[in-house]
Tab-separated table of C-alpha atoms in Angstrom:
chain	number	residue	atom	x	y	z
A	888	MET	CA	0.364	-0.185	0.283
A	889	SER	CA	1.391	3.440	-0.904
A	890	ALA	CA	1.596	6.330	1.241
A	891	THR	CA	-0.390	9.518	-0.308
A	892	LEU	CA	2.197	12.438	-0.993
A	893	ILE	CA	0.480	15.727	-0.049
A	894	THR	CA	3.034	17.677	-2.689
A	895	ASP	CA	2.571	14.411	-4.938
A	896	PRO	CA	3.694	15.539	-8.443
A	897	GLY	CA	0.619	13.880	-9.713
A	898	PRO	CA	-0.860	12.672	-12.713
A	899	GLY	CA	0.743	13.966	-16.047
A	900	ALA	CA	3.549	15.762	-13.978
A	901	PHE	CA	6.006	14.077	-16.003
A	902	ALA	CA	4.353	14.009	-19.548
A	903	ASP	CA	6.420	13.905	-22.473
A	904	ARG	CA	9.597	13.421	-20.313
A	905	THR	CA	11.463	10.721	-21.065
A	906	VAL	CA	13.870	8.682	-18.515
A	907	VAL	CA	16.828	6.219	-19.280
A	908	MET	CA	17.329	4.041	-16.619
A	909	SER	CA	19.944	1.273	-16.085
A	910	GLY	CA	18.496	-1.782	-14.954
A	911	GLY	CA	14.735	-1.666	-13.669
A	912	SER	CA	13.554	-5.162	-14.655
A	913	ARG	CA	12.478	-5.579	-10.876
A	914	GLY	CA	12.608	-4.386	-7.603
A	915	ILE	CA	13.367	-0.344	-6.660
A	916	GLY	CA	14.093	0.322	-10.303
A	917	LEU	CA	10.736	-1.050	-11.543
A	918	ALA	CA	8.707	0.303	-8.982
A	919	VAL	CA	10.629	3.748	-9.600
A	920	ALA	CA	9.853	3.763	-13.596
A	921	VAL	CA	6.057	2.804	-12.934
A	922	ALA	CA	5.816	5.904	-10.724
A	923	LEU	CA	7.401	7.962	-13.629
A	924	ALA	CA	5.296	6.462	-16.307
A	925	GLU	CA	2.007	6.477	-13.744
A	926	ARG	CA	2.880	10.286	-13.933
A	927	GLY	CA	3.329	10.741	-17.756
A	928	ALA	CA	6.519	10.010	-18.460
A	929	ASN	CA	8.124	7.830	-21.020
A	930	VAL	CA	10.635	4.880	-19.665
A	931	VAL	CA	13.567	3.276	-21.381
A	932	LEU	CA	15.355	0.185	-19.875
A	933	LEU	CA	18.526	-1.197	-20.183
A	934	ALA	CA	18.732	-5.090	-18.432
A	935	LYS	CA	19.749	-7.964	-18.934
A	936	THR	CA	17.514	-10.362	-18.250
A	937	ASP	CA	16.039	-11.481	-21.383
A	938	ASP	CA	14.528	-15.130	-20.193
A	939	PRO	CA	13.374	-15.821	-16.610
A	940	ASP	CA	15.647	-16.610	-13.776
A	941	PRO	CA	14.355	-18.865	-11.009
A	942	ARG	CA	16.181	-17.004	-8.445
A	943	LEU	CA	14.622	-13.724	-9.455
A	944	PRO	CA	11.171	-12.272	-10.553
A	945	GLY	CA	10.336	-10.841	-13.769
A	946	THR	CA	12.221	-9.809	-16.802
A	947	ILE	CA	12.713	-6.847	-18.942
A	948	HIS	CA	9.899	-8.034	-20.951
A	949	THR	CA	7.211	-8.226	-17.932
A	950	ALA	CA	9.064	-4.884	-16.524
A	951	VAL	CA	7.658	-3.162	-20.057
A	952	ALA	CA	4.446	-4.522	-19.797
A	953	GLU	CA	4.385	-3.353	-16.216
A	954	ILE	CA	5.144	0.281	-16.866
A	955	ASP	CA	2.883	0.014	-19.994
A	956	ALA	CA	-0.224	-0.730	-17.636
A	957	ALA	CA	0.708	1.673	-15.311
A	958	ALA	CA	0.634	4.792	-17.700
A	959	GLY	CA	-2.267	3.291	-19.385
A	960	ARG	CA	-0.713	3.341	-22.795
A	961	LYS	CA	0.947	0.855	-24.753
A	962	GLY	CA	4.611	2.334	-26.028
A	963	ALA	CA	4.941	3.998	-22.699
A	964	ALA	CA	8.023	1.993	-21.982
A	965	VAL	CA	11.000	0.284	-24.127
A	966	GLY	CA	12.904	-2.506	-23.102
A	967	VAL	CA	16.544	-2.711	-24.476
A	968	VAL	CA	18.457	-6.115	-23.573
A	969	GLY	CA	22.112	-5.204	-22.672
A	970	ASP	CA	24.796	-5.120	-20.308
A	971	LEU	CA	25.936	-1.820	-18.679
A	972	ARG	CA	29.444	-2.624	-19.048
A	973	SER	CA	29.058	-2.544	-22.705
A	974	ASP	CA	29.520	0.530	-24.447
A	975	ASP	CA	27.740	-0.186	-27.598
A	976	ASN	CA	24.978	-1.552	-25.404
A	977	ILE	CA	24.885	1.797	-23.560
A	978	ALA	CA	25.100	3.495	-27.337
A	979	ARG	CA	22.054	1.640	-28.278
A	980	LEU	CA	19.834	2.278	-25.391
A	981	VAL	CA	20.447	5.965	-25.723
A	982	SER	CA	19.637	5.779	-29.812
A	983	THR	CA	16.614	3.805	-29.133
A	984	ALA	CA	15.345	6.345	-26.474
A	985	VAL	CA	16.087	9.429	-28.950
A	986	GLU	CA	14.722	7.751	-31.739
A	987	ARG	CA	11.289	6.429	-30.246
A	988	PHE	CA	10.628	9.666	-27.741
A	989	GLY	CA	12.942	12.434	-29.304
A	990	GLY	CA	15.276	13.041	-26.646
A	991	ILE	CA	16.305	12.084	-22.955
A	992	ASP	CA	15.206	14.404	-20.440
A	993	VAL	CA	16.282	12.169	-17.237
A	994	CYS	CA	19.194	9.757	-16.635
A	995	VAL	CA	18.469	7.192	-13.419
A	996	ASN	CA	21.816	5.583	-12.436
A	997	ASN	CA	19.896	2.261	-11.106
A	998	ALA	CA	21.996	-0.861	-11.693
A	999	SER	CA	24.320	-2.004	-9.497
A	1000	VAL	CA	26.099	-4.987	-7.911
A	1001	LEU	CA	25.781	-5.908	-4.315
A	1002	SER	CA	29.033	-6.971	-2.829
A	1003	THR	CA	29.091	-7.329	0.913
A	1004	ILE	CA	31.914	-9.208	1.214
A	1005	PRO	CA	35.032	-8.542	2.957
A	1006	THR	CA	38.735	-7.982	1.493
A	1007	ALA	CA	40.193	-11.104	2.087
A	1008	GLU	CA	37.284	-13.178	0.817
A	1009	ILE	CA	36.282	-11.163	-2.272
A	1010	THR	CA	37.735	-12.426	-5.871
A	1011	MET	CA	39.336	-10.078	-8.135
A	1012	ASN	CA	36.511	-11.120	-10.589
A	1013	ARG	CA	34.082	-9.927	-8.255
A	1014	TYR	CA	36.088	-6.750	-7.327
A	1015	ASP	CA	36.431	-5.986	-10.893
A	1016	LEU	CA	32.184	-6.354	-11.761
A	1017	THR	CA	31.417	-4.451	-8.868
A	1018	GLN	CA	33.563	-1.489	-10.051
A	1019	GLN	CA	32.619	-1.972	-13.679
A	1020	VAL	CA	28.960	-1.994	-12.877
A	1021	ASN	CA	28.659	0.448	-10.252
A	1022	THR	CA	31.313	3.271	-11.086
A	1023	ARG	CA	32.211	2.769	-14.465
A	1024	GLY	CA	28.554	2.102	-15.379
A	1025	THR	CA	27.332	5.290	-13.934
A	1026	PHE	CA	29.412	7.064	-15.606
A	1027	ALA	CA	29.404	5.441	-18.732
A	1028	LEU	CA	25.218	5.950	-18.983
A	1029	THR	CA	25.841	9.638	-17.767
A	1030	LYS	CA	28.262	10.629	-20.462
A	1031	ALA	CA	26.218	8.781	-23.327
A	1032	CYS	CA	23.292	10.448	-22.344
A	1033	LEU	CA	24.671	14.205	-21.609
A	1034	PRO	CA	24.244	15.764	-24.890
A	1035	HIS	CA	20.849	14.873	-24.925
A	1036	LEU	CA	20.425	16.120	-21.196
A	1037	GLU	CA	21.788	19.385	-22.288
A	1038	ARG	CA	19.219	19.969	-24.812
A	1039	ALA	CA	16.298	19.186	-22.687
A	1040	GLU	CA	14.125	21.640	-20.881
A	1041	GLU	CA	15.651	20.590	-17.577
A	1042	GLY	CA	18.010	17.895	-17.262
A	1043	ARG	CA	17.959	15.586	-14.644
A	1044	VAL	CA	20.647	12.709	-13.273
A	1045	VAL	CA	19.246	10.541	-10.620
A	1046	THR	CA	21.661	8.336	-9.006
A	1047	LEU	CA	20.837	5.122	-6.555
A	1048	SER	CA	23.563	5.643	-4.138
A	1049	PRO	CA	24.031	6.627	-0.625
A	1050	PRO	CA	25.547	9.843	1.292
A	1051	LEU	CA	29.277	9.744	2.231
A	1052	ASN	CA	29.203	8.464	5.567
A	1053	LEU	CA	32.672	8.129	6.435
A	1054	SER	CA	32.504	6.120	10.014
A	1055	PRO	CA	35.195	3.704	10.129
A	1056	ASP	CA	32.533	1.283	10.614
A	1057	TRP	CA	31.204	1.634	7.337
A	1058	LEU	CA	34.236	2.256	5.639
A	1059	GLY	CA	35.759	-1.059	7.097
A	1060	ARG	CA	33.007	-3.346	6.590
A	1061	TYR	CA	33.243	-4.048	2.996
A	1062	PRO	CA	35.727	-1.709	1.233
A	1063	ALA	CA	35.162	-3.083	-2.018
A	1064	TYR	CA	31.316	-2.379	-1.894
A	1065	MET	CA	31.876	0.590	-0.102
A	1066	LEU	CA	33.887	1.929	-3.164
A	1067	GLY	CA	31.728	1.291	-5.924
A	1068	LYS	CA	28.717	2.848	-3.838
A	1069	TYR	CA	30.522	6.206	-2.951
A	1070	GLY	CA	31.866	6.283	-6.167
A	1071	MET	CA	28.741	6.604	-7.530
A	1072	SER	CA	27.578	9.192	-5.364
A	1073	LEU	CA	30.898	10.958	-5.807
A	1074	LEU	CA	30.505	11.083	-9.873
A	1075	THR	CA	26.879	12.438	-9.130
A	1076	MET	CA	28.223	15.231	-6.952
A	1077	GLY	CA	30.845	15.751	-9.430
A	1078	PHE	CA	28.366	15.953	-12.330
A	1079	ALA	CA	26.178	18.827	-10.482
A	1080	ALA	CA	29.327	20.820	-10.280
A	1081	GLU	CA	30.518	20.175	-13.810
A	1082	PHE	CA	26.813	20.608	-15.241
A	1083	ALA	CA	25.535	23.735	-13.001
A	1084	ASP	CA	25.663	25.868	-16.208
A	1085	LEU	CA	24.421	23.222	-18.533
A	1086	GLY	CA	20.723	23.586	-17.053
A	1087	ILE	CA	21.330	20.099	-15.622
A	1088	ALA	CA	20.374	18.713	-11.988
A	1089	ALA	CA	22.362	15.370	-10.480
A	1090	ASN	CA	21.353	13.749	-7.345
A	1091	CYS	CA	21.408	10.549	-5.364
A	1092	LEU	CA	18.585	8.843	-3.513
A	1093	TRP	CA	19.249	5.979	-0.978
A	1094	PRO	CA	16.722	4.192	0.834
A	1095	GLU	CA	16.881	4.952	5.063
A	1096	THR	CA	15.809	1.842	5.146
A	1097	THR	CA	16.219	-1.451	3.603
A	1098	ILE	CA	14.036	-2.334	0.863
A	1099	ALA	CA	11.928	-5.586	0.393
A	1100	THR	CA	13.440	-6.945	-2.926
A	1101	ALA	CA	14.956	-10.125	-4.467
A	1102	ALA	CA	18.716	-8.559	-3.681
A	1103	VAL	CA	17.381	-8.262	0.324
A	1104	GLN	CA	15.670	-11.656	0.269
A	1105	ASN	CA	18.639	-13.372	-1.461
A	1106	LEU	CA	21.721	-12.243	-0.064
A	1107	LEU	CA	20.603	-10.201	3.120
A	1108	GLY	CA	18.903	-12.264	5.366
A	1109	GLY	CA	15.505	-14.369	3.815
A	1110	ASP	CA	12.193	-13.700	5.046
A	1111	GLU	CA	13.356	-12.372	7.911
A	1112	ALA	CA	15.174	-9.567	6.797
A	1113	THR	CA	12.253	-8.721	4.415
A	1114	ALA	CA	9.755	-8.753	7.244
A	1115	HIS	CA	11.779	-5.592	8.294
A	1116	ALA	CA	12.090	-3.766	4.823
A	1117	ARG	CA	9.610	-1.133	3.781
A	1118	SER	CA	8.306	-1.595	0.002
A	1119	PRO	CA	9.883	-0.246	-2.994
A	1120	GLN	CA	6.901	2.097	-3.212
A	1121	ILE	CA	8.927	4.468	-0.701
A	1122	MET	CA	11.736	4.988	-2.984
A	1123	ALA	CA	9.300	5.158	-5.879
A	1124	ASP	CA	7.512	8.188	-4.202
A	1125	ALA	CA	10.708	9.999	-2.996
A	1126	ALA	CA	11.886	9.781	-7.074
A	1127	ALA	CA	8.775	11.426	-8.248
A	1128	VAL	CA	9.405	14.201	-5.341
A	1129	LEU	CA	12.954	14.586	-6.260
A	1130	LEU	CA	12.459	15.104	-10.001
A	1131	ALA	CA	9.425	17.377	-9.328
A	1132	GLN	CA	12.342	19.546	-7.365
A	1133	PRO	CA	13.626	22.951	-9.185
A	1134	LEU	CA	16.957	22.803	-10.908
A	1135	SER	CA	18.723	24.533	-8.111
A	1136	VAL	CA	18.286	21.336	-5.861
A	1137	THR	CA	21.297	19.640	-7.620
A	1138	GLY	CA	24.566	18.067	-5.763
A	1139	ARG	CA	22.779	16.620	-2.996
A	1140	CYS	CA	22.115	12.709	-1.407
A	1141	PHE	CA	19.023	12.336	0.054
A	1142	LEU	CA	17.243	9.759	1.537
A	1143	ASP	CA	13.817	8.200	0.450
A	1144	ALA	CA	12.501	9.412	3.727
A	1145	GLU	CA	13.716	12.738	4.159
A	1146	LEU	CA	12.026	13.494	0.727
A	1147	VAL	CA	8.513	12.103	1.385
A	1148	ARG	CA	8.422	13.237	4.662
A	1149	GLY	CA	9.306	16.885	3.312
A	1150	ALA	CA	6.374	16.278	1.066
A	1151	GLY	CA	3.997	15.865	3.947
A	1152	VAL	CA	3.887	12.167	4.839
A	1153	ALA	CA	4.354	12.199	8.507
A	1154	ASP	CA	3.416	8.744	8.972
A	1155	LEU	CA	5.577	5.902	6.960
A	1156	ARG	CA	3.616	2.948	8.601
A	1157	PRO	CA	2.095	2.371	5.144
A	1158	TYR	CA	5.249	1.501	3.303
A	1159	GLY	CA	5.617	-1.550	5.827
A	1160	GLY	CA	8.525	-3.073	7.652
A	1161	ALA	CA	7.867	-4.571	10.856
A	1162	GLU	CA	9.741	-3.031	14.307
A	1163	PRO	CA	12.435	-2.932	14.352
A	1164	ILE	CA	13.020	-1.600	10.938
A	1165	ASP	CA	16.085	-2.524	9.698
A	1166	TYR	CA	18.101	0.481	8.248
A	1167	ASP	CA	20.158	0.195	5.240
A	1168	LEU	CA	24.026	0.106	4.352
A	1169	PHE	CA	25.711	3.114	5.431
A	1170	VAL	CA	22.909	4.510	7.234
A	1171	ASP	CA	23.232	5.026	11.022
A	1172	PRO	CA	19.859	4.421	13.028
A	1173	PRO	CA	18.973	7.450	15.226
A	1174	ALA	CA	20.645	7.383	18.275
């Protein structure tokens, strides 16, 4: 069940705006894509899941169908099967968005590899994958979208990455993953500074708590972990609020709860999550 945003951008708020997203075939990315399509946006996804995976729900094709249904119009979403590590696949994603919808207004860096593995245990192949998808993927997709974001009336970059919490506890838990996620945040803050005179805002969005997704289910504790996690809907609503802000809001790292509370939602219980709620990686719980 979704909470109601008092300052929700509402139906049609993103009409004629085109969102390009890495990933998005399930979980938080799909929830964000659905929320933006419900408000009128076109969505173009790059994801690898062409065929069903027994370990994971959905494919890029089921995601497109769900986004179209939410938008109430066929063709609101386009899926491009490909790998974020491939520059050719990224170029195909961008050209598909431009050919189908005439431009790109929003770049969402959603795809990420979760590698909560200590230094002594992580393989170099896993380390390389983490950096290739998280940091390189964020840079490559944003760079490919940049010429079109410059031409957009209000160009936006949104990266799903955390505030830079430099507590030794977080720095030392799994440095490879920390580097990948903080690298995404640093890049986005860098984009905000670099693109300040181009009419492009760049911000990060991160969940305050764990989110009930397949990743949390499979990698962070199964049913017990998802029981204490909020619904992906809170990230979807937060993304809609963030994209409704003026371009002067840039270079910031937001938590989802901060945005929806700022939009007037005082009670977050409708987003789920049994007490005690589990706070997300890189987020310190209240004292």
